[in-house]
């Protein structure tokens, strides 16, 4: 079971599809699938990975075509990331600026 699953944790289904746990309820867990999931059935086996969903990042991703898990799908080989970041992270704050007091005309 998934009694100890965390929100945002990566899940692995029997067919190898990866999912992210989102809705945690007493008797079930809702997940977003990061693949086709055509062979997944309700109540089928799934295991928690203990890892919170992260995405690799870095300049080497610029100009490349990747899928939802940042796996290259453009045929140009693997990408070595510089770092990784949480998928569910706080957005950067908005810079402080003065209030606009006069019109632009």
PDB file of C-alpha atoms in Angstrom:
ATOM      1  CA  UNK A   1       0.000   0.000   0.000  1.00  0.00           C
ATOM      2  CA  UNK A   2       0.610   3.660  -0.027  1.00  0.00           C
ATOM      3  CA  UNK A   3      -0.100   4.389   3.641  1.00  0.00           C
ATOM      4  CA  UNK A   4       3.023   6.552   4.052  1.00  0.00           C
ATOM      5  CA  UNK A   5       3.020   8.276   0.627  1.00  0.00           C
ATOM      6  CA  UNK A   6       3.740  12.026   0.614  1.00  0.00           C
ATOM      7  CA  UNK A   7       2.072  14.685  -1.520  1.00  0.00           C
ATOM      8  CA  UNK A   8       4.192  15.251  -4.613  1.00  0.00           C
ATOM      9  CA  UNK A   9       5.981  11.901  -4.248  1.00  0.00           C
ATOM     10  CA  UNK A  10       6.903   9.919  -7.347  1.00  0.00           C
ATOM     11  CA  UNK A  11       5.021   6.654  -7.767  1.00  0.00           C
ATOM     12  CA  UNK A  12       5.964   3.723  -9.994  1.00  0.00           C
ATOM     13  CA  UNK A  13       3.227   1.600 -11.508  1.00  0.00           C
ATOM     14  CA  UNK A  14       3.495  -2.056 -12.562  1.00  0.00           C
ATOM     15  CA  UNK A  15       3.947  -1.171 -16.255  1.00  0.00           C
ATOM     16  CA  UNK A  16       6.805   1.243 -15.470  1.00  0.00           C
ATOM     17  CA  UNK A  17       4.693   4.397 -15.777  1.00  0.00           C
ATOM     18  CA  UNK A  18       5.694   7.142 -13.365  1.00  0.00           C
ATOM     19  CA  UNK A  19       3.100   9.203 -11.518  1.00  0.00           C
ATOM     20  CA  UNK A  20       2.988  11.998  -8.937  1.00  0.00           C
ATOM     21  CA  UNK A  21       0.814  11.568  -5.836  1.00  0.00           C
ATOM     22  CA  UNK A  22      -1.541  14.541  -5.479  1.00  0.00           C
ATOM     23  CA  UNK A  23      -4.807  13.740  -3.700  1.00  0.00           C
ATOM     24  CA  UNK A  24      -4.119  11.983  -0.416  1.00  0.00           C
ATOM     25  CA  UNK A  25      -7.270  10.584   1.146  1.00  0.00           C
ATOM     26  CA  UNK A  26      -7.895   7.985   3.871  1.00  0.00           C
ATOM     27  CA  UNK A  27      -8.806   5.186   1.483  1.00  0.00           C
ATOM     28  CA  UNK A  28      -7.165   6.180  -1.832  1.00  0.00           C
ATOM     29  CA  UNK A  29      -4.449   8.239  -3.483  1.00  0.00           C
ATOM     30  CA  UNK A  30      -5.016  10.288  -6.631  1.00  0.00           C
ATOM     31  CA  UNK A  31      -2.074  10.610  -9.006  1.00  0.00           C
ATOM     32  CA  UNK A  32      -1.117  12.359 -12.228  1.00  0.00           C
ATOM     33  CA  UNK A  33       0.456   9.969 -14.729  1.00  0.00           C
ATOM     34  CA  UNK A  34       3.587  10.991 -16.630  1.00  0.00           C
ATOM     35  CA  UNK A  35       3.040   8.463 -19.392  1.00  0.00           C
ATOM     36  CA  UNK A  36       0.295   6.687 -21.283  1.00  0.00           C
ATOM     37  CA  UNK A  37      -0.673   4.368 -18.416  1.00  0.00           C
ATOM     38  CA  UNK A  38      -2.717   2.221 -20.795  1.00  0.00           C
ATOM     39  CA  UNK A  39      -2.045  -0.952 -18.791  1.00  0.00           C
ATOM     40  CA  UNK A  40      -2.801   0.533 -15.358  1.00  0.00           C
ATOM     41  CA  UNK A  41      -5.953  -0.741 -13.670  1.00  0.00           C
ATOM     42  CA  UNK A  42      -7.699   0.612 -10.584  1.00  0.00           C
ATOM     43  CA  UNK A  43      -6.456  -1.271  -7.536  1.00  0.00           C
ATOM     44  CA  UNK A  44      -3.379  -2.523  -9.411  1.00  0.00           C
ATOM     45  CA  UNK A  45       0.093  -2.630  -7.853  1.00  0.00           C
ATOM     46  CA  UNK A  46       1.960   0.630  -7.363  1.00  0.00           C
ATOM     47  CA  UNK A  47       4.967   1.480  -5.226  1.00  0.00           C
ATOM     48  CA  UNK A  48       6.092   4.715  -3.651  1.00  0.00           C
ATOM     49  CA  UNK A  49       9.663   5.754  -4.406  1.00  0.00           C
ATOM     50  CA  UNK A  50      10.256   7.961  -1.363  1.00  0.00           C
ATOM     51  CA  UNK A  51      11.352  10.772  -3.715  1.00  0.00           C
ATOM     52  CA  UNK A  52       9.543  14.079  -4.104  1.00  0.00           C
ATOM     53  CA  UNK A  53       9.042  15.013  -7.776  1.00  0.00           C
ATOM     54  CA  UNK A  54      12.016  16.972  -9.099  1.00  0.00           C
ATOM     55  CA  UNK A  55      12.986  18.112 -12.569  1.00  0.00           C
ATOM     56  CA  UNK A  56      16.554  18.388 -13.879  1.00  0.00           C
ATOM     57  CA  UNK A  57      17.600  21.896 -14.920  1.00  0.00           C
ATOM     58  CA  UNK A  58      20.498  23.613 -16.652  1.00  0.00           C
ATOM     59  CA  UNK A  59      21.653  25.527 -19.715  1.00  0.00           C
ATOM     60  CA  UNK A  60      22.057  22.281 -21.694  1.00  0.00           C
ATOM     61  CA  UNK A  61      18.249  22.022 -21.880  1.00  0.00           C
ATOM     62  CA  UNK A  62      18.003  25.233 -23.938  1.00  0.00           C
ATOM     63  CA  UNK A  63      16.946  24.454 -27.513  1.00  0.00           C
ATOM     64  CA  UNK A  64      16.228  20.786 -26.752  1.00  0.00           C
ATOM     65  CA  UNK A  65      12.915  18.923 -26.930  1.00  0.00           C
ATOM     66  CA  UNK A  66      12.079  16.937 -23.800  1.00  0.00           C
ATOM     67  CA  UNK A  67       9.022  15.123 -22.444  1.00  0.00           C
ATOM     68  CA  UNK A  68       7.229  15.880 -19.157  1.00  0.00           C
ATOM     69  CA  UNK A  69       9.998  14.148 -17.190  1.00  0.00           C
ATOM     70  CA  UNK A  70      12.760  16.112 -18.996  1.00  0.00           C
ATOM     71  CA  UNK A  71      13.852  13.047 -20.981  1.00  0.00           C
ATOM     72  CA  UNK A  72      15.137  14.137 -24.421  1.00  0.00           C
ATOM     73  CA  UNK A  73      12.880  13.131 -27.317  1.00  0.00           C
ATOM     74  CA  UNK A  74      14.675  14.995 -30.102  1.00  0.00           C
ATOM     75  CA  UNK A  75      17.216  12.277 -30.920  1.00  0.00           C
ATOM     76  CA  UNK A  76      20.217  14.441 -29.960  1.00  0.00           C
ATOM     77  CA  UNK A  77      21.375  12.278 -27.054  1.00  0.00           C
ATOM     78  CA  UNK A  78      21.214  12.545 -23.295  1.00  0.00           C
ATOM     79  CA  UNK A  79      21.349  15.813 -21.359  1.00  0.00           C
ATOM     80  CA  UNK A  80      23.580  16.126 -18.305  1.00  0.00           C
ATOM     81  CA  UNK A  81      21.740  18.487 -15.915  1.00  0.00           C
ATOM     82  CA  UNK A  82      23.498  21.151 -13.859  1.00  0.00           C
ATOM     83  CA  UNK A  83      21.082  20.770 -10.948  1.00  0.00           C
ATOM     84  CA  UNK A  84      17.516  19.755 -10.088  1.00  0.00           C
ATOM     85  CA  UNK A  85      14.550  21.620  -8.647  1.00  0.00           C
ATOM     86  CA  UNK A  86      11.336  20.554  -6.975  1.00  0.00           C
ATOM     87  CA  UNK A  87       8.330  20.492  -9.294  1.00  0.00           C
ATOM     88  CA  UNK A  88       6.156  22.003  -6.546  1.00  0.00           C
ATOM     89  CA  UNK A  89       8.227  24.991  -5.407  1.00  0.00           C
ATOM     90  CA  UNK A  90       7.455  28.533  -4.322  1.00  0.00           C
ATOM     91  CA  UNK A  91       7.596  30.993  -7.197  1.00  0.00           C
ATOM     92  CA  UNK A  92      10.185  33.764  -6.892  1.00  0.00           C
ATOM     93  CA  UNK A  93       8.875  36.989  -5.420  1.00  0.00           C
ATOM     94  CA  UNK A  94       8.028  40.032  -7.479  1.00  0.00           C
ATOM     95  CA  UNK A  95      10.660  42.749  -7.328  1.00  0.00           C
ATOM     96  CA  UNK A  96       9.913  45.752  -5.193  1.00  0.00           C
ATOM     97  CA  UNK A  97       9.149  48.945  -7.113  1.00  0.00           C
ATOM     98  CA  UNK A  98       7.630  52.335  -6.536  1.00  0.00           C
ATOM     99  CA  UNK A  99       3.905  52.835  -6.987  1.00  0.00           C
ATOM    100  CA  UNK A 100       2.782  54.426 -10.234  1.00  0.00           C
ATOM    101  CA  UNK A 101       1.341  57.834  -9.353  1.00  0.00           C
ATOM    102  CA  UNK A 102       1.222  59.583 -12.731  1.00  0.00           C
ATOM    103  CA  UNK A 103      -0.270  58.611 -16.052  1.00  0.00           C
ATOM    104  CA  UNK A 104       1.850  57.852 -19.096  1.00  0.00           C
ATOM    105  CA  UNK A 105       0.387  60.730 -21.190  1.00  0.00           C
TER     106      UNK A 105
END
